[in-house]
Amino acid sequence: MKRNLQSGGRLRPVDLARGHGLSTQAVRNYEAAGILPAAERTAHGYRTYTFRHAQALHAFLALVPGHGHQTAAAIMQAVNRDATEDALRLIDDSHVQLLDDRRTLQAVEAALRDLRPVPEERGDTFVGPLARRLGIRPATLRAWERAGLVQPRRDPRTGYRVYGPVDVRDAFLVHQLRRGGHLLEQIAPLIAQVRSAGGVAPLESTLRDWHARLSARGRALLTGAAALDAYLDCPPAPEDGPSARTTAASAMP
């Protein structure tokens, strides 16, 4: 990467931007948001950056895939105001969320193993007949609706709940899972997966994709942690030496 070398090993906004396919305005915005340390200014008011800024930008962009833009920004802002403990707590929170998601996936897989095929339905039914088929009270179906587990539509003339074939399928699945000892909050993500997959049968592919996404997030968290650790070890001194451009280039993927 060709760079317009300047005295003191300084970097221009364009030098940082090009290394990551960003616009110079994006670099300025990251600085204004506290994601990058504040830049020094020349006598003419131009921003000048250092290897430390290059490391900060690299760390932020490495954090985004695992933590999301908002949390990655908050992590960098905390580090740049010398609140490293706050940054580490944010990182811990992301790992806790990933662990919770893994446990949810495990619960979904365990619940699916317990499911029996639900007969394919035709036509609509109402809360009373459906409750009798399931051997439960209508109030239980209404509680499942409040929890988002079943989503019957309303008849526009009477206001009665109308359960279509998909709603009946979901009600049977919820009933099976409740009898298996699963809590409503454990059942909710499974029903959401069934709906998004279009039924129980296609869920095998959905679960594989879910596993892959969680693994990718786990790897992204590791990558972001390594980049942030390198930034934390980066000297805070503004002067990076005459070879700072070469070193900064090596920090940019």
mmCIF file of C-alpha atoms in Angstrom:
data_model
loop_
_atom_site.group_PDB
_atom_site.id
_atom_site.type_symbol
_atom_site.label_atom_id
_atom_site.label_comp_id
_atom_site.label_asym_id
_atom_site.label_seq_id
_atom_site.Cartn_x
_atom_site.Cartn_y
_atom_site.Cartn_z
ATOM 1 C CA MET A 1 0.000 0.000 0.000
ATOM 2 C CA LYS A 2 1.536 3.293 -1.086
ATOM 3 C CA ARG A 3 1.445 6.034 1.505
ATOM 4 C CA ASN A 4 2.342 9.690 1.401
ATOM 5 C CA LEU A 5 4.990 9.660 4.129
ATOM 6 C CA GLN A 6 4.953 12.622 6.426
ATOM 7 C CA SER A 7 7.368 13.735 9.113
ATOM 8 C CA GLY A 8 7.267 12.027 12.474
ATOM 9 C CA GLY A 9 5.700 8.824 11.158
ATOM 10 C CA ARG A 10 2.235 10.354 11.167
ATOM 11 C CA LEU A 11 -0.838 8.961 9.403
ATOM 12 C CA ARG A 12 -3.491 10.917 7.591
ATOM 13 C CA PRO A 13 -7.207 10.021 7.792
ATOM 14 C CA VAL A 14 -6.942 8.601 4.268
ATOM 15 C CA ASP A 15 -4.119 6.272 5.369
ATOM 16 C CA LEU A 16 -6.354 4.700 8.027
ATOM 17 C CA ALA A 17 -9.384 4.648 5.751
ATOM 18 C CA ARG A 18 -7.736 2.885 2.818
ATOM 19 C CA GLY A 19 -6.415 0.078 4.976
ATOM 20 C CA HIS A 20 -9.966 -0.983 5.819
ATOM 21 C CA GLY A 21 -11.959 0.086 2.781
ATOM 22 C CA LEU A 22 -13.515 2.974 4.689
ATOM 23 C CA SER A 23 -14.142 6.568 3.803
ATOM 24 C CA THR A 24 -12.122 9.287 5.478
ATOM 25 C CA GLN A 25 -15.400 10.617 6.878
ATOM 26 C CA ALA A 26 -15.994 7.285 8.610
ATOM 27 C CA VAL A 27 -12.597 7.580 10.291
ATOM 28 C CA ARG A 28 -13.430 11.108 11.431
ATOM 29 C CA ASN A 29 -16.814 9.903 12.706
ATOM 30 C CA TYR A 30 -15.171 7.111 14.702
ATOM 31 C CA GLU A 31 -12.844 9.624 16.283
ATOM 32 C CA ALA A 32 -15.706 11.993 17.101
ATOM 33 C CA ALA A 33 -17.597 9.083 18.707
ATOM 34 C CA GLY A 34 -14.636 8.207 20.934
ATOM 35 C CA ILE A 35 -13.979 4.886 19.170
ATOM 36 C CA LEU A 36 -10.538 6.218 18.223
ATOM 37 C CA PRO A 37 -8.396 8.349 20.527
ATOM 38 C CA ALA A 38 -8.473 12.053 19.791
ATOM 39 C CA ALA A 39 -6.160 12.995 16.944
ATOM 40 C CA GLU A 40 -3.560 15.706 17.126
ATOM 41 C CA ARG A 41 -3.838 18.641 14.716
ATOM 42 C CA THR A 42 -1.241 20.289 12.533
ATOM 43 C CA ALA A 43 -0.694 24.032 12.558
ATOM 44 C CA HIS A 44 -3.182 24.209 9.689
ATOM 45 C CA GLY A 45 -5.812 22.177 11.573
ATOM 46 C CA TYR A 46 -5.368 18.864 9.757
ATOM 47 C CA ARG A 47 -5.803 15.645 11.747
ATOM 48 C CA THR A 48 -2.755 13.446 12.210
ATOM 49 C CA TYR A 49 -2.958 9.887 13.468
ATOM 50 C CA THR A 50 -0.421 7.397 14.779
ATOM 51 C CA PHE A 51 0.118 3.662 14.965
ATOM 52 C CA ARG A 52 -2.022 3.693 18.114
ATOM 53 C CA HIS A 53 -4.973 5.019 16.102
ATOM 54 C CA ALA A 54 -4.420 2.328 13.484
ATOM 55 C CA GLN A 55 -4.493 -0.299 16.239
ATOM 56 C CA ALA A 56 -7.676 1.209 17.680
ATOM 57 C CA LEU A 57 -9.435 1.106 14.325
ATOM 58 C CA HIS A 58 -8.299 -2.459 13.732
ATOM 59 C CA ALA A 59 -9.525 -3.480 17.199
ATOM 60 C CA PHE A 60 -12.919 -1.846 16.731
ATOM 61 C CA LEU A 61 -13.550 -3.461 13.350
ATOM 62 C CA ALA A 62 -12.448 -6.825 14.770
ATOM 63 C CA LEU A 63 -14.868 -6.465 17.688
ATOM 64 C CA VAL A 64 -17.927 -5.660 15.569
ATOM 65 C CA PRO A 65 -18.653 -9.178 14.160
ATOM 66 C CA GLY A 66 -18.753 -10.755 17.611
ATOM 67 C CA HIS A 67 -20.277 -7.971 19.697
ATOM 68 C CA GLY A 68 -22.253 -5.888 17.237
ATOM 69 C CA HIS A 69 -21.570 -2.271 16.318
ATOM 70 C CA GLN A 70 -23.104 -0.685 19.412
ATOM 71 C CA THR A 71 -21.311 -2.862 21.967
ATOM 72 C CA ALA A 72 -18.023 -2.727 20.034
ATOM 73 C CA ALA A 73 -18.239 1.069 20.074
ATOM 74 C CA ALA A 74 -18.979 1.074 23.807
ATOM 75 C CA ILE A 75 -15.969 -1.186 24.455
ATOM 76 C CA MET A 76 -13.623 1.123 22.558
ATOM 77 C CA GLN A 77 -15.080 4.224 24.178
ATOM 78 C CA ALA A 78 -14.507 2.711 27.627
ATOM 79 C CA VAL A 79 -10.904 1.800 26.797
ATOM 80 C CA ASN A 80 -10.184 5.257 25.422
ATOM 81 C CA ARG A 81 -11.435 6.944 28.580
ATOM 82 C CA ASP A 82 -9.240 4.611 30.687
ATOM 83 C CA ALA A 83 -12.230 2.603 31.953
ATOM 84 C CA THR A 84 -10.835 -0.780 30.977
ATOM 85 C CA GLU A 85 -12.886 -2.609 33.622
ATOM 86 C CA ASP A 86 -16.072 -1.292 31.997
ATOM 87 C CA ALA A 87 -14.856 -2.575 28.644
ATOM 88 C CA LEU A 88 -14.108 -6.008 30.087
ATOM 89 C CA ARG A 89 -17.571 -6.211 31.639
ATOM 90 C CA LEU A 90 -19.119 -5.506 28.238
ATOM 91 C CA ILE A 91 -17.015 -8.298 26.760
ATOM 92 C CA ASP A 92 -18.148 -10.624 29.559
ATOM 93 C CA ASP A 93 -21.775 -9.756 28.789
ATOM 94 C CA SER A 94 -21.335 -10.788 25.164
ATOM 95 C CA HIS A 95 -19.854 -14.118 26.221
ATOM 96 C CA VAL A 96 -22.759 -14.669 28.630
ATOM 97 C CA GLN A 97 -25.207 -13.953 25.806
ATOM 98 C CA LEU A 98 -23.437 -16.449 23.566
ATOM 99 C CA LEU A 99 -23.566 -19.068 26.336
ATOM 100 C CA ASP A 100 -27.294 -18.398 26.824
ATOM 101 C CA ASP A 101 -27.851 -18.826 23.092
ATOM 102 C CA ARG A 102 -25.950 -22.119 23.130
ATOM 103 C CA ARG A 103 -28.094 -23.357 26.008
ATOM 104 C CA THR A 104 -31.222 -22.311 24.139
ATOM 105 C CA LEU A 105 -30.073 -24.290 21.112
ATOM 106 C CA GLN A 106 -29.389 -27.328 23.291
ATOM 107 C CA ALA A 107 -32.872 -27.024 24.814
ATOM 108 C CA VAL A 108 -34.429 -26.756 21.356
ATOM 109 C CA GLU A 109 -32.583 -29.868 20.174
ATOM 110 C CA ALA A 110 -33.574 -31.800 23.300
ATOM 111 C CA ALA A 111 -37.198 -30.729 22.893
ATOM 112 C CA LEU A 112 -37.261 -31.738 19.246
ATOM 113 C CA ARG A 113 -36.057 -35.224 20.136
ATOM 114 C CA ASP A 114 -39.153 -35.602 22.344
ATOM 115 C CA LEU A 115 -41.652 -34.458 19.712
ATOM 116 C CA ARG A 116 -43.998 -36.802 17.940
ATOM 117 C CA PRO A 117 -45.372 -35.993 14.471
ATOM 118 C CA VAL A 118 -48.373 -33.672 14.527
ATOM 119 C CA PRO A 119 -51.173 -34.636 12.114
ATOM 120 C CA GLU A 120 -51.526 -32.206 9.255
ATOM 121 C CA GLU A 121 -54.596 -30.041 9.749
ATOM 122 C CA ARG A 122 -57.119 -28.703 7.301
ATOM 123 C CA GLY A 123 -59.488 -25.863 7.959
ATOM 124 C CA ASP A 124 -59.952 -23.607 10.952
ATOM 125 C CA THR A 125 -61.139 -24.235 14.486
ATOM 126 C CA PHE A 126 -61.986 -22.211 17.571
ATOM 127 C CA VAL A 127 -60.651 -22.055 21.107
ATOM 128 C CA GLY A 128 -63.263 -24.377 22.660
ATOM 129 C CA PRO A 129 -62.960 -27.292 20.197
ATOM 130 C CA LEU A 130 -59.174 -27.032 20.135
ATOM 131 C CA ALA A 131 -58.971 -26.999 23.936
ATOM 132 C CA ARG A 132 -61.143 -30.139 24.077
ATOM 133 C CA ARG A 133 -58.914 -31.922 21.548
ATOM 134 C CA LEU A 134 -55.863 -31.132 23.661
ATOM 135 C CA GLY A 135 -57.555 -31.918 26.961
ATOM 136 C CA ILE A 136 -56.834 -28.472 28.394
ATOM 137 C CA ARG A 137 -58.878 -25.441 29.416
ATOM 138 C CA PRO A 138 -59.508 -22.583 26.985
ATOM 139 C CA ALA A 139 -57.779 -20.310 29.505
ATOM 140 C CA THR A 140 -54.568 -22.298 28.974
ATOM 141 C CA LEU A 141 -54.702 -21.637 25.223
ATOM 142 C CA ARG A 142 -55.210 -17.948 25.936
ATOM 143 C CA ALA A 143 -52.185 -17.982 28.272
ATOM 144 C CA TRP A 144 -50.107 -19.575 25.502
ATOM 145 C CA GLU A 145 -51.286 -16.815 23.183
ATOM 146 C CA ARG A 146 -50.173 -14.130 25.657
ATOM 147 C CA ALA A 147 -46.764 -15.838 25.758
ATOM 148 C CA GLY A 148 -46.569 -15.706 21.946
ATOM 149 C CA LEU A 149 -46.631 -19.488 21.575
ATOM 150 C CA VAL A 150 -49.799 -19.548 19.483
ATOM 151 C CA GLN A 151 -51.006 -16.700 17.309
ATOM 152 C CA PRO A 152 -54.649 -17.170 16.297
ATOM 153 C CA ARG A 153 -56.254 -14.494 14.198
ATOM 154 C CA ARG A 154 -59.504 -12.781 15.162
ATOM 155 C CA ASP A 155 -62.729 -13.108 13.218
ATOM 156 C CA PRO A 156 -63.431 -9.510 12.092
ATOM 157 C CA ARG A 157 -67.184 -9.885 12.663
ATOM 158 C CA THR A 158 -67.346 -11.750 15.965
ATOM 159 C CA GLY A 159 -63.903 -11.116 17.456
ATOM 160 C CA TYR A 160 -63.545 -14.843 18.185
ATOM 161 C CA ARG A 161 -60.133 -16.448 18.025
ATOM 162 C CA VAL A 162 -59.676 -18.506 14.868
ATOM 163 C CA TYR A 163 -56.975 -21.201 14.838
ATOM 164 C CA GLY A 164 -55.689 -22.087 11.386
ATOM 165 C CA PRO A 165 -53.734 -25.279 10.576
ATOM 166 C CA VAL A 166 -50.401 -23.682 11.577
ATOM 167 C CA ASP A 167 -51.871 -22.464 14.875
ATOM 168 C CA VAL A 168 -53.211 -25.948 15.637
ATOM 169 C CA ARG A 169 -49.783 -27.430 14.881
ATOM 170 C CA ASP A 170 -48.128 -24.947 17.234
ATOM 171 C CA ALA A 171 -50.694 -25.687 19.965
ATOM 172 C CA PHE A 172 -50.030 -29.427 19.698
ATOM 173 C CA LEU A 173 -46.271 -28.839 19.859
ATOM 174 C CA VAL A 174 -46.610 -26.582 22.908
ATOM 175 C CA HIS A 175 -48.829 -29.171 24.576
ATOM 176 C CA GLN A 176 -46.278 -31.934 23.978
ATOM 177 C CA LEU A 177 -43.435 -29.798 25.304
ATOM 178 C CA ARG A 178 -45.374 -28.730 28.384
ATOM 179 C CA ARG A 179 -46.124 -32.367 29.179
ATOM 180 C CA GLY A 180 -42.387 -33.001 28.780
ATOM 181 C CA GLY A 181 -41.696 -30.513 31.559
ATOM 182 C CA HIS A 182 -40.488 -27.595 29.445
ATOM 183 C CA LEU A 183 -41.208 -24.068 30.652
ATOM 184 C CA LEU A 184 -42.980 -21.516 28.455
ATOM 185 C CA GLU A 185 -39.792 -19.447 28.132
ATOM 186 C CA GLN A 186 -37.962 -22.578 26.951
ATOM 187 C CA ILE A 187 -40.684 -23.394 24.446
ATOM 188 C CA ALA A 188 -40.844 -19.921 22.874
ATOM 189 C CA PRO A 189 -37.553 -20.118 20.896
ATOM 190 C CA LEU A 190 -38.452 -23.586 19.621
ATOM 191 C CA ILE A 191 -41.833 -22.453 18.315
ATOM 192 C CA ALA A 192 -40.144 -19.439 16.712
ATOM 193 C CA GLN A 193 -37.714 -21.795 14.960
ATOM 194 C CA VAL A 194 -40.558 -24.056 13.798
ATOM 195 C CA ARG A 195 -42.381 -21.074 12.333
ATOM 196 C CA SER A 196 -39.318 -19.660 10.573
ATOM 197 C CA ALA A 197 -38.455 -23.097 9.161
ATOM 198 C CA GLY A 198 -42.021 -23.730 7.979
ATOM 199 C CA GLY A 199 -42.532 -26.773 10.209
ATOM 200 C CA VAL A 200 -40.650 -29.343 12.249
ATOM 201 C CA ALA A 201 -39.276 -31.363 9.316
ATOM 202 C CA PRO A 202 -37.035 -28.602 7.853
ATOM 203 C CA LEU A 203 -35.564 -27.783 11.272
ATOM 204 C CA GLU A 204 -32.550 -30.060 10.855
ATOM 205 C CA SER A 205 -31.066 -27.657 8.339
ATOM 206 C CA THR A 206 -32.079 -24.689 10.486
ATOM 207 C CA LEU A 207 -30.336 -26.169 13.522
ATOM 208 C CA ARG A 208 -27.156 -26.764 11.522
ATOM 209 C CA ASP A 209 -27.222 -23.124 10.449
ATOM 210 C CA TRP A 210 -27.855 -22.072 14.045
ATOM 211 C CA HIS A 211 -24.824 -24.090 15.213
ATOM 212 C CA ALA A 212 -22.706 -22.517 12.477
ATOM 213 C CA ARG A 213 -23.772 -18.978 13.437
ATOM 214 C CA LEU A 214 -22.953 -19.572 17.110
ATOM 215 C CA SER A 215 -19.554 -21.021 16.202
ATOM 216 C CA ALA A 216 -18.844 -18.038 13.968
ATOM 217 C CA ARG A 217 -19.752 -15.669 16.798
ATOM 218 C CA GLY A 218 -17.476 -17.558 19.165
ATOM 219 C CA ARG A 219 -14.567 -17.280 16.737
ATOM 220 C CA ALA A 220 -15.354 -13.607 16.144
ATOM 221 C CA LEU A 221 -15.241 -12.951 19.894
ATOM 222 C CA LEU A 222 -11.789 -14.532 20.016
ATOM 223 C CA THR A 223 -10.573 -12.480 17.059
ATOM 224 C CA GLY A 224 -11.903 -9.286 18.594
ATOM 225 C CA ALA A 225 -10.312 -10.105 21.948
ATOM 226 C CA ALA A 226 -6.904 -10.616 20.335
ATOM 227 C CA ALA A 227 -7.116 -7.302 18.468
ATOM 228 C CA LEU A 228 -8.263 -5.449 21.574
ATOM 229 C CA ASP A 229 -5.465 -7.006 23.640
ATOM 230 C CA ALA A 230 -2.943 -5.747 21.093
ATOM 231 C CA TYR A 231 -4.468 -2.279 21.334
ATOM 232 C CA LEU A 232 -4.328 -2.336 25.131
ATOM 233 C CA ASP A 233 -0.606 -3.131 24.894
ATOM 234 C CA CYS A 234 -0.018 -0.318 22.401
ATOM 235 C CA PRO A 235 2.006 2.539 23.964
ATOM 236 C CA PRO A 236 -0.104 5.671 24.498
ATOM 237 C CA ALA A 237 2.711 8.005 23.498
ATOM 238 C CA PRO A 238 1.778 10.177 20.494
ATOM 239 C CA GLU A 239 5.136 9.709 18.787
ATOM 240 C CA ASP A 240 5.434 6.346 17.053
ATOM 241 C CA GLY A 241 8.745 6.820 15.309
ATOM 242 C CA PRO A 242 9.632 7.233 11.641
ATOM 243 C CA SER A 243 8.666 3.648 10.775
ATOM 244 C CA ALA A 244 5.142 3.984 12.146
ATOM 245 C CA ARG A 245 3.565 3.781 8.683
ATOM 246 C CA THR A 246 5.165 0.444 7.926
ATOM 247 C CA THR A 247 4.137 -0.931 11.326
ATOM 248 C CA ALA A 248 0.630 0.482 10.997
ATOM 249 C CA ALA A 249 0.253 -1.215 7.648
ATOM 250 C CA SER A 250 1.055 -4.563 9.277
ATOM 251 C CA ALA A 251 -1.794 -3.982 11.746
ATOM 252 C CA MET A 252 -4.305 -3.624 8.926
ATOM 253 C CA PRO A 253 -5.714 -6.845 7.468
#
